[in-house]
Coordinates of C-alpha atoms and ligand atoms in Angstrom, one line a residue:
M220 CA 0.0 0.0 0.0
I221 CA 1.2 3.5 -0.9
T222 CA 0.0 6.8 0.4
A223 CA 1.0 9.9 -1.4
L224 CA 0.8 13.5 -0.2
A225 CA 0.2 15.6 -3.3
G226 CA -0.3 19.1 -4.8
G227 CA -1.0 19.7 -8.5
V228 CA 1.0 19.3 -11.6
G229 CA 4.4 18.0 -10.3
A230 CA 2.6 15.4 -8.2
A231 CA 0.3 14.4 -11.0
R232 CA 3.2 13.8 -13.3
F233 CA 5.0 11.7 -10.7
L234 CA 1.9 9.7 -9.9
T235 CA 1.5 8.8 -13.6
G236 CA 4.8 6.9 -13.3
L237 CA 3.8 5.4 -10.0
V238 CA 0.6 3.8 -11.2
K239 CA 2.5 2.1 -14.1
L240 CA 4.4 0.1 -11.4
V241 CA 1.8 -0.3 -8.6
D242 CA -1.9 -1.4 -8.9
E243 CA -4.1 1.7 -8.6
K244 CA -6.1 -0.1 -6.0
N245 CA -3.1 0.1 -3.6
V246 CA -2.6 3.8 -4.0
T247 CA -4.2 6.5 -1.8
I248 CA -3.5 10.1 -2.7
I249 CA -4.1 12.8 -0.1
V250 CA -4.5 16.1 -2.0
N251 CA -4.1 19.7 -1.1
T252 CA -7.3 21.7 -1.0
G253 CA -5.9 25.1 0.1
D254 CA -6.0 26.2 -3.6
D255 CA -9.8 25.5 -3.8
I256 CA -11.8 28.6 -4.8
E257 CA -15.4 29.6 -5.4
L258 CA -15.9 31.4 -8.7
H259 CA -19.2 32.0 -10.6
G260 CA -20.9 30.2 -7.7
L261 CA -18.9 27.0 -8.4
H262 CA -16.6 25.1 -6.1
I263 CA -13.3 24.5 -7.9
S264 CA -10.7 22.1 -6.6
P265 CA -7.7 22.6 -8.9
D266 CA -5.3 20.1 -7.4
I267 CA -7.9 17.3 -7.1
D268 CA -8.9 17.9 -10.8
T269 CA -5.3 18.1 -12.0
I270 CA -4.5 14.7 -10.4
A271 CA -7.7 13.1 -11.5
Y272 CA -7.5 14.4 -15.1
T273 CA -3.8 13.4 -15.4
L274 CA -4.4 9.9 -14.2
A275 CA -7.4 9.5 -16.4
G276 CA -5.3 10.6 -19.4
I277 CA -7.5 13.6 -20.3
V278 CA -5.3 16.5 -18.9
D279 CA -4.0 19.2 -21.1
E280 CA -0.4 18.0 -20.9
E281 CA 1.2 21.3 -22.1
K282 CA -0.4 23.4 -19.3
G283 CA -0.5 20.5 -16.8
W284 CA -4.0 21.4 -15.7
G285 CA -7.4 21.6 -17.4
I286 CA -8.7 19.2 -20.0
K287 CA -7.0 18.7 -23.4
G288 CA -8.7 20.2 -26.4
D289 CA -11.1 22.1 -24.1
T290 CA -12.9 25.2 -25.4
F291 CA -13.7 28.4 -23.5
H292 CA -17.1 29.5 -24.9
C293 CA -18.8 29.7 -21.5
L294 CA -15.9 31.8 -20.1
T295 CA -16.1 34.2 -23.1
A296 CA -19.8 34.5 -22.6
L297 CA -19.3 35.2 -18.9
G298 CA -16.9 38.0 -19.8
K299 CA -19.5 39.6 -22.0
L300 CA -21.8 39.5 -19.0
G301 CA -19.2 41.5 -17.1
Q302 CA -17.9 38.6 -15.0
E303 CA -14.3 37.9 -14.1
T304 CA -12.4 35.7 -16.5
W305 CA -8.9 35.6 -15.1
F306 CA -9.3 32.0 -14.0
A307 CA -9.5 30.0 -17.3
L308 CA -12.3 27.5 -16.8
G309 CA -12.8 25.4 -19.9
D310 CA -16.2 24.2 -21.0
K311 CA -15.6 20.5 -20.3
D312 CA -13.8 21.4 -17.0
L313 CA -16.8 23.5 -16.0
A314 CA -18.9 20.3 -16.1
M315 CA -16.8 18.9 -13.2
H316 CA -17.3 22.1 -11.1
V317 CA -21.1 22.0 -11.8
F318 CA -21.2 18.3 -10.8
R319 CA -19.1 19.0 -7.6
T320 CA -21.1 22.1 -6.6
N321 CA -24.5 20.4 -7.0
L322 CA -23.5 17.4 -4.8
L323 CA -21.9 19.7 -2.2
K324 CA -25.2 21.7 -2.1
K325 CA -27.1 18.5 -1.6
G326 CA -25.0 17.9 1.5
C327 CA -22.4 15.5 0.2
K328 CA -18.8 16.0 1.6
L329 CA -16.0 17.0 -0.8
S330 CA -14.4 13.5 -0.1
E331 CA -17.7 11.8 -1.2
V332 CA -17.9 13.9 -4.4
T333 CA -14.3 13.3 -5.2
A334 CA -14.7 9.5 -4.7
E335 CA -17.7 9.6 -7.1
A336 CA -15.9 11.8 -9.7
T337 CA -12.8 9.5 -9.5
R338 CA -15.0 6.4 -10.1
L339 CA -16.8 8.1 -13.0
L340 CA -13.4 9.0 -14.6
G341 CA -12.6 5.3 -14.6
L342 CA -9.9 5.5 -11.9
N343 CA -9.2 2.9 -9.2
V344 CA -6.9 5.1 -7.1
A345 CA -8.4 6.6 -3.9
I346 CA -8.1 10.4 -4.2
L347 CA -8.7 12.0 -0.8
P348 CA -9.1 15.7 -0.3
M349 CA -7.0 16.6 2.7
T350 CA -10.1 18.0 4.5
D351 CA -13.8 18.3 3.9
D352 CA -13.7 21.6 5.9
R353 CA -13.0 25.1 4.8
F354 CA -9.3 25.6 4.4
E355 CA -7.9 28.5 2.3
T356 CA -4.3 29.4 1.5
R357 CA -3.9 33.2 1.7
I358 CA -0.8 35.1 0.6
V359 CA 0.2 38.2 2.5
T360 CA 1.3 41.0 0.1
K361 CA 2.0 44.7 0.4
R362 CA -1.5 45.4 -0.9
G363 CA -3.1 43.1 1.7
E364 CA -4.0 39.4 2.0
I365 CA -5.2 37.6 -1.1
H366 CA -6.4 34.1 -2.1
F367 CA -3.6 31.9 -3.4
Q368 CA -5.2 31.7 -6.9
E369 CA -5.5 35.5 -7.0
Y370 CA -1.8 35.7 -6.2
L371 CA -0.8 33.0 -8.7
V372 CA -3.2 33.4 -11.6
K373 CA -4.8 36.8 -11.4
R374 CA -1.6 38.7 -10.4
Q375 CA 0.8 36.2 -12.0
A376 CA 2.8 35.9 -8.8
R377 CA 4.1 39.5 -9.3
D378 CA 3.6 40.6 -5.6
A379 CA 6.4 40.2 -3.1
V380 CA 5.3 37.6 -0.5
Y381 CA 5.3 38.8 3.1
G382 CA 3.8 35.7 4.5
V383 CA 1.5 32.7 3.9
K384 CA -1.6 32.1 6.0
F385 CA -3.8 29.0 6.2
L386 CA -7.4 30.0 6.9
G387 CA -9.1 27.2 8.8
A388 CA -6.0 25.4 9.9
D389 CA -7.1 25.7 13.5
T390 CA -10.5 24.2 13.0
A391 CA -10.3 22.0 9.8
E392 CA -10.2 18.2 10.5
P393 CA -8.4 15.8 8.2
A394 CA -11.0 14.1 5.9
V395 CA -12.1 10.7 7.0
G396 CA -9.4 8.2 5.9
V397 CA -6.5 10.7 5.8
I398 CA -4.9 9.7 9.1
D399 CA -5.7 6.1 8.6
A400 CA -4.1 6.2 5.1
I401 CA -0.9 7.5 6.8
M402 CA -0.9 5.1 9.7
N403 CA -1.9 1.9 7.8
T404 CA 0.4 1.9 4.8
T405 CA 3.8 0.5 4.0
K406 CA 5.1 3.6 2.2
V407 CA 4.3 7.3 2.4
V408 CA 5.5 9.4 -0.6
V409 CA 5.7 13.1 -0.4
C410 CA 5.4 14.1 -4.1
P411 CA 7.5 16.8 -5.7
S412 CA 5.0 19.5 -4.9
N413 CA 5.3 23.0 -3.5
P414 CA 6.6 22.5 0.1
I415 CA 4.7 25.6 1.4
V416 CA 1.3 25.8 -0.4
S417 CA 0.8 22.2 -1.4
I418 CA 2.5 19.9 1.1
G419 CA 2.7 22.6 3.8
T420 CA -1.1 22.8 3.8
I421 CA -1.5 19.1 4.4
L422 CA 1.1 19.2 7.1
A423 CA -0.7 22.1 8.8
L424 CA -3.8 20.0 9.3
K425 CA -4.4 18.8 12.8
G426 CA -2.8 15.4 13.5
V427 CA -1.1 14.9 10.1
R428 CA 2.4 15.7 11.1
D429 CA 2.1 13.5 14.3
A430 CA 0.7 10.6 12.2
L431 CA 3.7 11.0 9.8
K432 CA 6.1 10.8 12.8
K433 CA 4.3 7.8 14.4
T434 CA 3.5 5.6 11.4
N435 CA 5.7 2.6 10.8
A436 CA 5.6 3.2 7.0
D437 CA 8.7 4.1 5.2
K438 CA 8.6 7.8 4.3
V439 CA 10.2 9.2 1.1
A440 CA 10.0 12.7 -0.3
V441 CA 11.1 14.0 -3.7
S442 CA 12.6 17.4 -3.8
P443 CA 10.5 19.9 -5.9
I444 CA 13.6 22.2 -6.1
V445 CA 16.3 21.5 -8.6
A446 CA 19.5 23.5 -8.8
G447 CA 18.0 26.4 -6.7
A448 CA 14.8 26.7 -8.7
P449 CA 11.3 25.1 -8.6
I450 CA 10.5 22.8 -11.5
K451 CA 7.2 24.6 -11.9
G452 CA 5.3 27.3 -10.0
P453 CA 6.2 30.0 -7.5
A454 CA 7.9 27.9 -4.8
D455 CA 11.0 30.2 -5.0
K456 CA 8.9 33.4 -4.3
L457 CA 7.1 31.7 -1.4
L458 CA 10.3 30.3 0.1
W459 CA 12.0 33.8 -0.1
G460 CA 8.9 35.4 1.4
L461 CA 9.2 33.1 4.4
R462 CA 12.9 33.9 4.5
L463 CA 13.9 30.4 3.5
E464 CA 16.6 29.4 1.1
V465 CA 15.5 28.1 -2.3
S466 CA 17.3 24.8 -2.3
A467 CA 16.7 21.0 -1.9
Y468 CA 18.4 21.4 1.5
A469 CA 15.8 23.9 2.7
V470 CA 13.0 21.5 1.7
A471 CA 14.7 18.6 3.4
E472 CA 14.8 20.8 6.6
L473 CA 11.0 21.3 6.4
Y474 CA 10.4 17.6 6.2
A475 CA 13.3 16.4 8.4
D476 CA 11.2 15.5 11.5
F477 CA 9.3 12.8 9.7
I478 CA 10.9 11.5 6.5
D479 CA 13.4 8.7 6.2
T480 CA 14.7 9.3 2.7
F481 CA 15.0 12.4 0.5
I482 CA 15.4 12.2 -3.2
I483 CA 17.4 15.0 -4.8
D484 CA 18.3 15.7 -8.4
T485 CA 21.8 14.9 -9.7
A486 CA 22.2 18.7 -10.1
D487 CA 22.1 19.0 -6.3
L488 CA 24.6 16.2 -5.6
A489 CA 26.7 18.7 -3.7
Q490 CA 24.0 19.1 -1.0
K491 CA 23.9 15.3 -0.2
G492 CA 26.3 15.5 2.7
E493 CA 24.6 18.5 4.4
I494 CA 21.1 16.8 4.0
E495 CA 22.4 13.6 5.5
K496 CA 23.5 15.5 8.5
L497 CA 19.8 16.2 9.2
G498 CA 19.5 12.4 9.8
I499 CA 17.9 11.6 6.5
K500 CA 19.1 9.1 3.9
V501 CA 19.6 10.8 0.5
R502 CA 19.2 9.3 -3.0
V503 CA 20.4 11.1 -6.0
A504 CA 18.5 10.7 -9.3
N505 CA 17.1 12.5 -12.3
T506 CA 14.0 14.1 -11.0
I507 CA 13.0 16.1 -14.1
M508 CA 10.0 14.3 -15.6
R509 CA 9.8 15.1 -19.3
T510 CA 8.8 11.7 -20.6
L511 CA 6.8 8.8 -19.3
E512 CA 10.1 6.9 -19.0
D513 CA 11.4 9.7 -16.7
K514 CA 8.2 9.4 -14.5
V515 CA 8.4 5.6 -14.2
H516 CA 12.2 5.8 -13.5
L517 CA 11.6 8.3 -10.7
A518 CA 8.8 6.1 -9.3
K519 CA 11.1 3.1 -9.3
I520 CA 13.7 5.0 -7.3
V521 CA 11.0 6.1 -4.8
L522 CA 9.7 2.5 -4.5
G523 CA 13.2 1.1 -4.1
S524 CA 14.4 3.5 -1.4
Ligands
FO1_268 N1 -3.5 28.1 -13.7 C1 -3.1 29.3 -14.4 O1 -2.0 29.6 -14.4 N2 -4.1 30.0 -15.0 C2 -5.4 29.7 -15.1 O2 -6.2 30.4 -15.7 C3 -5.8 28.4 -14.4 C4 -7.1 27.9 -14.5 C5 -7.3 26.7 -13.9 C6 -8.6 26.1 -14.0 C7 -8.9 24.9 -13.4 C8 -7.9 24.2 -12.7 O3 -8.2 23.0 -12.2 C9 -6.6 24.7 -12.6 C10 -6.3 26.0 -13.2 N3 -5.1 26.5 -13.1 C11 -4.7 27.7 -13.7 C12 -4.0 25.8 -12.4 C13 -4.0 26.2 -10.9 O4 -4.1 27.5 -10.6 C14 -2.7 25.7 -10.2 O5 -2.1 24.7 -10.9 C15 -2.8 25.1 -8.9 O6 -3.8 25.6 -8.1 C16 -1.5 25.0 -8.2 O7 -1.3 23.7 -7.8

């Protein structure tokens, strides 16, 4: 059994390789929901959808999110009605948000809706939202506090980051099955996702970090930082904002209290010794996933360490 902690695009790419080696039925993916946003009256869960669409083979591979070949007629029409269009919701993608919002309004939990959507997409993995409760990642900027999607997409990560806040972290409970999936598994994999706003959100939930420390599972993390830069996304700006170094070492430090092994890219070989001093085993591999072979190769390293 494998339990993965995941954010969006980087995690989805890695998981594509993993499910080539492991039966989907033995994989549980705990997904960040701090990026979730309500727009046009719809509940959007970008990281859940990115992972589900990728594993179902329908993701727009170039962007890493959304559905391949999607059109944007509804968004254009919304624009003509004076609505905000900065978040590019495709027509087919919108169907997922309508489906989710309807079921949530009927009283279903996000985890129940996600399980149903996963089944309807033909997947056998368990995709678990980290929480069914409200949890929102907010970025503190000079102009005030804004939703993570507003920072990333609307303002294109232009603002200097003064801090990151997790609204709901004090009250949100992990979704049913989250703690169990960490405690009763043989391996926990921390995917190559943003350590602050993807994995950091999951770790901020009550009981998650303790479960990771207590579980007998082998715990492996893959560095999302290669040669001093994130593979994708604004992790560098967020790390700077929190006065942290942008390096594989800095990520290892954030996870040092619970992981057994850290996988770093060959470009970061020089940091191996320093990371080992944190009491973590280090494996060096190619972590850049361009092809399916790269993804499978990285998954093999993770499974073997
Ligand atoms: N990312 C963008 O950079 N621009 C967009 O307009 C955008 C729309 C979007 C719609 C649905 C969805 O599931 C994801 C979308 N993303 C978009 C990606 C998303 O903002 C980020 O990938 C994650 O939230 C970070 O993990």
